[in-house]
Amino acid sequence: KDFADDAIGDYFYPIEREKVIKSEVLKMETTPDRLDWYNDEDIVLLEYKTSRRMNYTDLRIELAIESLLVNEKYKKKCKWVGCINPRLKIAWVERLKDISVTWAKKNVDKTRKMLAEGNYPAKVSDGCMYCMFMKRCMSEGIMELEEIKGESK
């Protein structure tokens, strides 16, 4: 039994952990850290983080985008999202707002359109290693692996 089990107690029941979810509709994939049932009917999407500080804004964006794929796979609306950070002893769960899901869908569509048109500004960041477009950026010469890893040329 670990911090996460103690923190969430008997409220949630695991569906899956670290399983790839592919979306045929969105042409994306994600690997949620954990999916649980709450009250035997609601899906809870949980992420594990180990950073020394929590960025709730970025976390909510990540979870809203992942919820789109969860909704498609399970044919059921993900109603709850949260994060477990054992280092900070935080177990945070909140209801996923419809406006967040709508925003996520619009931004996925907007990003995809900008990429297709070649209008997406390249910005190398720590997240590039996990981006589904990393290979495309590298093949088009937008960035190199050394840049993504933070190594100098």
Coordinates of N, CA and C in Angstrom, one line a residue:
K1 N 0.9 -1.2 0.0 CA 0.0 0.0 0.0 C 0.9 1.2 0.0
D2 N 0.6 2.2 -0.9 CA 1.4 3.4 -1.0 C 0.6 4.6 -0.7
F3 N 1.3 5.8 -0.8 CA 0.6 7.1 -0.5 C -0.7 7.2 -1.3
A4 N -0.7 6.9 -2.6 CA -1.9 7.0 -3.4 C -3.0 6.2 -2.9
D5 N -2.8 5.0 -2.5 CA -3.8 4.1 -1.9 C -4.4 4.7 -0.6
D6 N -3.5 5.2 0.2 CA -3.9 5.8 1.5 C -4.7 7.1 1.2
A7 N -4.3 7.9 0.2 CA -4.9 9.2 0.0 C -6.3 9.0 -0.6
I8 N -6.5 8.1 -1.5 CA -7.8 8.0 -2.2 C -8.7 6.9 -1.5
G9 N -8.1 6.2 -0.6 CA -8.9 5.2 0.2 C -9.7 4.2 -0.7
D10 N -10.9 4.0 -0.2 CA -11.8 3.0 -0.9 C -12.8 3.7 -1.9
Y11 N -12.5 5.0 -2.2 CA -13.4 5.7 -3.1 C -13.3 5.3 -4.5
F12 N -12.2 5.0 -5.0 CA -11.9 4.7 -6.4 C -11.6 3.2 -6.6
Y13 N -12.0 2.7 -7.8 CA -11.6 1.3 -8.1 C -10.9 1.3 -9.5
P14 N -9.7 0.8 -9.6 CA -9.0 0.9 -10.8 C -9.6 0.2 -12.0
I15 N -9.5 0.9 -13.1 CA -9.9 0.3 -14.4 C -8.6 -0.1 -15.1
E16 N -7.7 0.8 -15.3 CA -6.5 0.5 -16.0 C -5.4 1.5 -15.5
R17 N -4.1 1.0 -15.6 CA -3.0 1.8 -15.3 C -2.0 1.8 -16.4
E18 N -1.5 2.9 -16.8 CA -0.4 3.0 -17.9 C -0.8 2.2 -19.1
K19 N -2.0 2.4 -19.6 CA -2.4 1.7 -20.8 C -2.6 2.7 -22.0
V20 N -2.0 2.4 -23.1 CA -2.1 3.3 -24.3 C -3.6 3.3 -24.8
I21 N -4.1 4.5 -25.0 CA -5.4 4.7 -25.6 C -5.2 5.5 -26.9
K22 N -5.7 4.9 -28.0 CA -5.6 5.5 -29.3 C -7.0 5.9 -29.7
S23 N -7.0 7.1 -30.3 CA -8.2 7.7 -30.9 C -8.2 7.7 -32.4
E24 N -9.1 7.0 -33.0 CA -9.2 7.0 -34.4 C -9.8 8.3 -34.9
V25 N -10.7 8.9 -34.1 CA -11.4 10.1 -34.4 C -10.4 11.3 -34.4
L26 N -9.6 11.4 -33.3 CA -8.7 12.5 -33.1 C -7.3 12.3 -33.7
K27 N -7.1 11.0 -34.1 CA -5.7 10.6 -34.6 C -4.6 10.9 -33.6
M28 N -4.9 10.6 -32.4 CA -4.0 10.8 -31.3 C -3.9 9.6 -30.4
E29 N -2.9 9.6 -29.5 CA -2.8 8.6 -28.5 C -2.3 9.2 -27.2
T30 N -2.6 8.5 -26.1 CA -2.1 9.0 -24.8 C -2.0 7.8 -23.9
T31 N -1.3 7.9 -22.8 CA -1.1 6.9 -21.9 C -1.4 7.5 -20.5
P32 N -2.7 7.4 -20.1 CA -3.0 8.0 -18.8 C -2.3 7.1 -17.7
D33 N -1.9 7.8 -16.6 CA -1.3 7.0 -15.5 C -2.3 6.1 -14.9
R34 N -3.5 6.5 -14.7 CA -4.5 5.7 -14.0 C -5.9 6.1 -14.4
L35 N -6.8 5.1 -14.6 CA -8.2 5.4 -14.8 C -8.9 4.6 -13.7
D36 N -9.9 5.2 -13.0 CA -10.6 4.5 -12.0 C -12.1 4.7 -12.1
W37 N -12.9 3.9 -11.5 CA -14.3 4.1 -11.3 C -14.5 4.8 -10.0
Y38 N -15.5 5.7 -10.0 CA -15.9 6.3 -8.8 C -17.4 6.1 -8.7
N39 N -17.9 5.6 -7.6 CA -19.3 5.2 -7.4 C -19.8 4.2 -8.4
D40 N -18.9 3.4 -8.9 CA -19.2 2.4 -9.9 C -19.8 2.9 -11.2
E41 N -19.8 4.2 -11.5 CA -20.3 4.7 -12.7 C -19.6 5.8 -13.4
D42 N -18.8 6.6 -12.6 CA -18.1 7.8 -13.1 C -16.6 7.4 -13.3
I43 N -16.1 7.8 -14.5 CA -14.6 7.6 -14.7 C -13.8 8.7 -14.2
V44 N -12.7 8.4 -13.5 CA -11.8 9.3 -12.9 C -10.4 9.1 -13.6
L45 N -9.9 10.2 -14.2 CA -8.6 10.2 -14.9 C -7.6 10.8 -13.9
L46 N -6.6 10.0 -13.6 CA -5.6 10.5 -12.6 C -4.2 10.4 -13.2
E47 N -3.4 11.4 -12.9 CA -2.0 11.5 -13.3 C -1.1 11.5 -12.0
Y48 N 0.0 10.9 -12.2 CA 1.0 10.9 -11.1 C 2.1 11.9 -11.5
K49 N 2.4 12.7 -10.6 CA 3.5 13.7 -10.8 C 4.5 13.6 -9.6
T50 N 5.7 13.9 -9.8 CA 6.7 13.8 -8.8 C 7.5 15.1 -8.6
S51 N 7.0 16.1 -9.3 CA 7.8 17.4 -9.3 C 7.6 18.0 -7.9
R52 N 8.5 19.0 -7.6 CA 8.5 19.7 -6.3 C 7.5 20.8 -6.2
R53 N 6.8 21.1 -7.3 CA 5.7 22.0 -7.3 C 4.6 21.6 -8.3
M54 N 3.4 22.0 -8.0 CA 2.3 21.6 -8.9 C 1.9 22.8 -9.7
N55 N 1.8 22.6 -11.0 CA 1.3 23.6 -12.0 C -0.1 23.1 -12.4
Y56 N -1.1 23.6 -11.6 CA -2.5 23.1 -11.8 C -3.1 23.5 -13.2
T57 N -2.7 24.6 -13.7 CA -3.2 25.0 -15.0 C -2.7 24.1 -16.1
D58 N -1.4 23.8 -16.2 CA -0.9 22.8 -17.1 C -1.5 21.4 -16.9
L59 N -1.7 21.0 -15.7 CA -2.3 19.7 -15.4 C -3.7 19.6 -15.9
R60 N -4.5 20.7 -15.6 CA -5.9 20.7 -16.1 C -6.0 20.6 -17.6
I61 N -5.1 21.3 -18.3 CA -5.0 21.2 -19.8 C -4.7 19.8 -20.2
E62 N -3.6 19.2 -19.6 CA -3.3 17.8 -20.0 C -4.4 16.8 -19.7
L63 N -5.1 16.9 -18.6 CA -6.2 16.0 -18.3 C -7.4 16.2 -19.2
A64 N -7.7 17.5 -19.5 CA -8.8 17.7 -20.4 C -8.6 17.1 -21.8
I65 N -7.4 17.3 -22.3 CA -7.0 16.7 -23.6 C -7.1 15.1 -23.5
E66 N -6.5 14.6 -22.5 CA -6.6 13.1 -22.3 C -8.0 12.6 -22.2
S67 N -8.9 13.4 -21.5 CA -10.3 13.0 -21.3 C -11.0 12.8 -22.7
L68 N -10.6 13.5 -23.7 CA -11.2 13.3 -25.0 C -11.0 11.9 -25.5
L69 N -9.8 11.4 -25.3 CA -9.5 10.0 -25.8 C -10.2 9.0 -24.9
V70 N -10.2 9.2 -23.6 CA -10.9 8.3 -22.6 C -12.4 8.3 -23.0
N71 N -13.0 9.4 -23.2 CA -14.4 9.4 -23.6 C -14.7 8.6 -24.8
E72 N -13.9 8.7 -25.8 CA -14.1 7.9 -27.0 C -13.9 6.4 -26.8
K73 N -12.9 6.0 -26.0 CA -12.6 4.6 -25.8 C -13.8 4.0 -25.0
Y74 N -14.2 4.6 -23.9 CA -15.1 4.0 -23.0 C -16.6 4.3 -23.3
K75 N -16.8 5.2 -24.4 CA -18.2 5.6 -24.7 C -18.9 6.1 -23.5
K76 N -18.2 6.7 -22.6 CA -18.7 7.2 -21.4 C -17.9 8.5 -21.0
K77 N -18.6 9.5 -20.5 CA -17.9 10.7 -20.2 C -17.1 10.7 -19.0
C78 N -15.8 11.1 -19.1 CA -14.9 11.2 -17.9 C -15.4 12.4 -17.1
K79 N -15.8 12.2 -15.9 CA -16.4 13.3 -15.1 C -15.4 13.8 -14.1
W80 N -14.4 13.1 -13.7 CA -13.4 13.5 -12.7 C -12.0 13.4 -13.2
V81 N -11.2 14.4 -12.7 CA -9.7 14.4 -13.0 C -9.0 14.7 -11.7
G82 N -7.7 14.2 -11.7 CA -7.0 14.5 -10.5 C -5.5 14.2 -10.7
C83 N -4.8 14.4 -9.6 CA -3.4 14.2 -9.6 C -2.9 13.6 -8.2
I84 N -2.0 12.7 -8.3 CA -1.4 12.2 -7.1 C 0.1 12.5 -7.1
N85 N 0.6 13.2 -6.1 CA 2.0 13.6 -6.1 C 2.6 13.1 -4.7
P86 N 3.2 11.9 -4.7 CA 3.6 11.4 -3.4 C 4.7 12.2 -2.8
R87 N 5.5 12.9 -3.6 CA 6.6 13.7 -3.0 C 6.1 14.9 -2.2
L88 N 5.0 15.5 -2.7 CA 4.4 16.6 -2.0 C 3.2 16.2 -1.1
K89 N 2.9 14.9 -1.1 CA 1.8 14.3 -0.3 C 0.5 15.0 -0.7
I90 N 0.3 15.1 -2.0 CA -0.9 15.7 -2.5 C -1.7 14.7 -3.3
A91 N -3.0 14.6 -3.0 CA -4.0 13.8 -3.8 C -5.1 14.8 -4.1
W92 N -5.2 15.2 -5.3 CA -6.2 16.2 -5.7 C -7.1 15.7 -6.7
V93 N -8.4 15.8 -6.5 CA -9.4 15.4 -7.5 C -10.5 16.5 -7.6
E94 N -10.9 16.7 -8.8 CA -12.0 17.7 -9.0 C -12.9 17.2 -10.2
R95 N -14.1 17.8 -10.2 CA -15.0 17.5 -11.4 C -14.4 18.1 -12.6
L96 N -14.4 17.4 -13.7 CA -14.0 17.9 -15.0 C -15.1 18.8 -15.6
K97 N -14.8 20.0 -15.9 CA -15.8 20.9 -16.4 C -16.0 20.8 -17.9
D98 N -17.3 20.8 -18.3 CA -17.6 20.7 -19.8 C -16.8 21.7 -20.6
I99 N -16.7 22.9 -20.0 CA -16.0 24.0 -20.8 C -14.5 23.6 -21.0
S100 N -13.9 22.9 -20.1 CA -12.5 22.5 -20.3 C -12.4 21.5 -21.4
V101 N -13.4 20.6 -21.5 CA -13.3 19.6 -22.6 C -13.6 20.2 -23.9
T102 N -14.5 21.2 -24.0 CA -14.8 21.9 -25.2 C -13.5 22.7 -25.6
W103 N -12.9 23.4 -24.7 CA -11.6 24.1 -25.0 C -10.6 23.2 -25.5
A104 N -10.4 22.0 -24.9 CA -9.4 21.0 -25.3 C -9.6 20.6 -26.8
K105 N -10.9 20.3 -27.1 CA -11.2 19.8 -28.4 C -10.9 20.9 -29.4
K106 N -11.3 22.2 -29.1 CA -11.0 23.3 -30.0 C -9.6 23.5 -30.3
N107 N -8.8 23.4 -29.2 CA -7.3 23.6 -29.3 C -6.6 22.5 -30.0
V108 N -7.1 21.2 -29.9 CA -6.5 20.1 -30.6 C -6.8 20.4 -32.1
D109 N -8.0 20.7 -32.5 CA -8.4 21.0 -33.8 C -7.6 22.2 -34.4
K110 N -7.5 23.2 -33.6 CA -6.7 24.4 -34.0 C -5.3 24.1 -34.3
T111 N -4.7 23.4 -33.4 CA -3.2 23.0 -33.5 C -3.1 22.1 -34.7
R112 N -3.9 21.1 -34.9 CA -3.8 20.3 -36.1 C -3.9 21.1 -37.4
K113 N -4.9 22.0 -37.4 CA -5.0 22.9 -38.6 C -3.8 23.7 -38.9
M114 N -3.2 24.3 -37.8 CA -2.0 25.1 -38.0 C -0.8 24.3 -38.5
L115 N -0.7 23.1 -38.0 CA 0.3 22.2 -38.4 C 0.2 21.8 -39.9
A116 N -1.1 21.5 -40.3 CA -1.3 21.1 -41.7 C -1.0 22.3 -42.6
E117 N -1.3 23.5 -42.2 CA -1.0 24.7 -43.0 C 0.5 25.1 -42.9
G118 N 1.2 24.5 -42.0 CA 2.6 25.0 -41.8 C 2.7 26.3 -41.1
N119 N 1.7 26.6 -40.3 CA 1.7 27.9 -39.6 C 2.0 27.8 -38.1
Y120 N 2.4 26.6 -37.7 CA 2.6 26.4 -36.2 C 4.0 26.8 -35.9
P121 N 4.1 27.8 -35.0 CA 5.4 28.3 -34.6 C 6.2 27.2 -33.8
A122 N 7.4 26.9 -34.3 CA 8.2 25.9 -33.6 C 8.7 26.5 -32.2
K123 N 8.6 25.7 -31.2 CA 9.0 26.1 -29.9 C 9.5 24.8 -29.2
V124 N 10.8 24.7 -29.1 CA 11.4 23.5 -28.4 C 11.2 23.7 -26.9
S125 N 10.6 22.6 -26.3 CA 10.4 22.6 -24.9 C 10.6 21.2 -24.3
D126 N 10.5 21.0 -23.0 CA 10.7 19.7 -22.4 C 9.6 18.8 -22.8
G127 N 8.5 19.3 -23.2 CA 7.4 18.4 -23.7 C 7.6 17.8 -25.0
C128 N 8.5 18.3 -25.8 CA 8.8 17.8 -27.2 C 9.0 16.3 -27.2
M129 N 9.7 15.8 -26.2 CA 10.0 14.3 -26.2 C 8.7 13.5 -26.1
Y130 N 7.6 14.1 -25.7 CA 6.4 13.3 -25.5 C 5.3 13.7 -26.6
C131 N 5.7 14.6 -27.4 CA 4.7 15.1 -28.4 C 4.5 14.1 -29.6
M132 N 3.3 14.0 -30.0 CA 3.1 13.1 -31.1 C 3.6 13.6 -32.5
F133 N 4.0 14.9 -32.5 CA 4.5 15.5 -33.7 C 6.0 15.6 -33.8
M134 N 6.7 15.0 -32.7 CA 8.2 15.2 -32.6 C 8.9 14.7 -33.9
K135 N 8.5 13.5 -34.4 CA 9.2 12.9 -35.5 C 9.0 13.8 -36.7
R136 N 7.8 14.4 -36.9 CA 7.5 15.3 -38.0 C 8.4 16.5 -37.9
C137 N 8.5 17.1 -36.7 CA 9.3 18.3 -36.5 C 10.8 18.0 -36.9
M138 N 11.2 16.9 -36.5 CA 12.6 16.5 -36.7 C 12.8 16.2 -38.2
S139 N 11.9 15.5 -38.9 CA 12.1 15.2 -40.3 C 12.0 16.5 -41.2
E140 N 11.2 17.5 -40.7 CA 11.1 18.7 -41.5 C 12.2 19.7 -41.1
G141 N 13.1 19.3 -40.2 CA 14.3 20.2 -39.8 C 13.9 21.3 -38.9
I142 N 12.7 21.2 -38.3 CA 12.3 22.3 -37.4 C 13.2 22.2 -36.1
M143 N 13.5 21.0 -35.7 CA 14.4 20.8 -34.5 C 15.2 19.6 -34.6
E144 N 16.2 19.5 -33.8 CA 17.0 18.2 -33.8 C 16.9 17.6 -32.4
L145 N 17.3 16.3 -32.3 CA 17.2 15.6 -31.1 C 18.0 16.2 -30.0
E146 N 19.1 16.8 -30.3 CA 19.9 17.4 -29.3 C 19.2 18.6 -28.6
E147 N 18.5 19.4 -29.4 CA 17.7 20.5 -28.9 C 16.6 20.0 -28.0
I148 N 15.9 18.9 -28.4 CA 14.9 18.4 -27.5 C 15.4 17.9 -26.2
K149 N 16.5 17.3 -26.2 CA 17.1 16.8 -25.0 C 17.8 17.9 -24.2
G150 N 17.9 19.1 -24.7 CA 18.5 20.2 -24.0 C 20.1 20.2 -24.1
E151 N 20.6 19.4 -25.1 CA 22.0 19.3 -25.3 C 22.5 20.4 -26.3
S152 N 23.6 20.9 -26.1 CA 24.1 21.9 -27.1 C 24.7 21.2 -28.2
K153 N 24.7 21.9 -29.4 CA 25.3 21.3 -30.6 C 26.8 21.3 -30.6

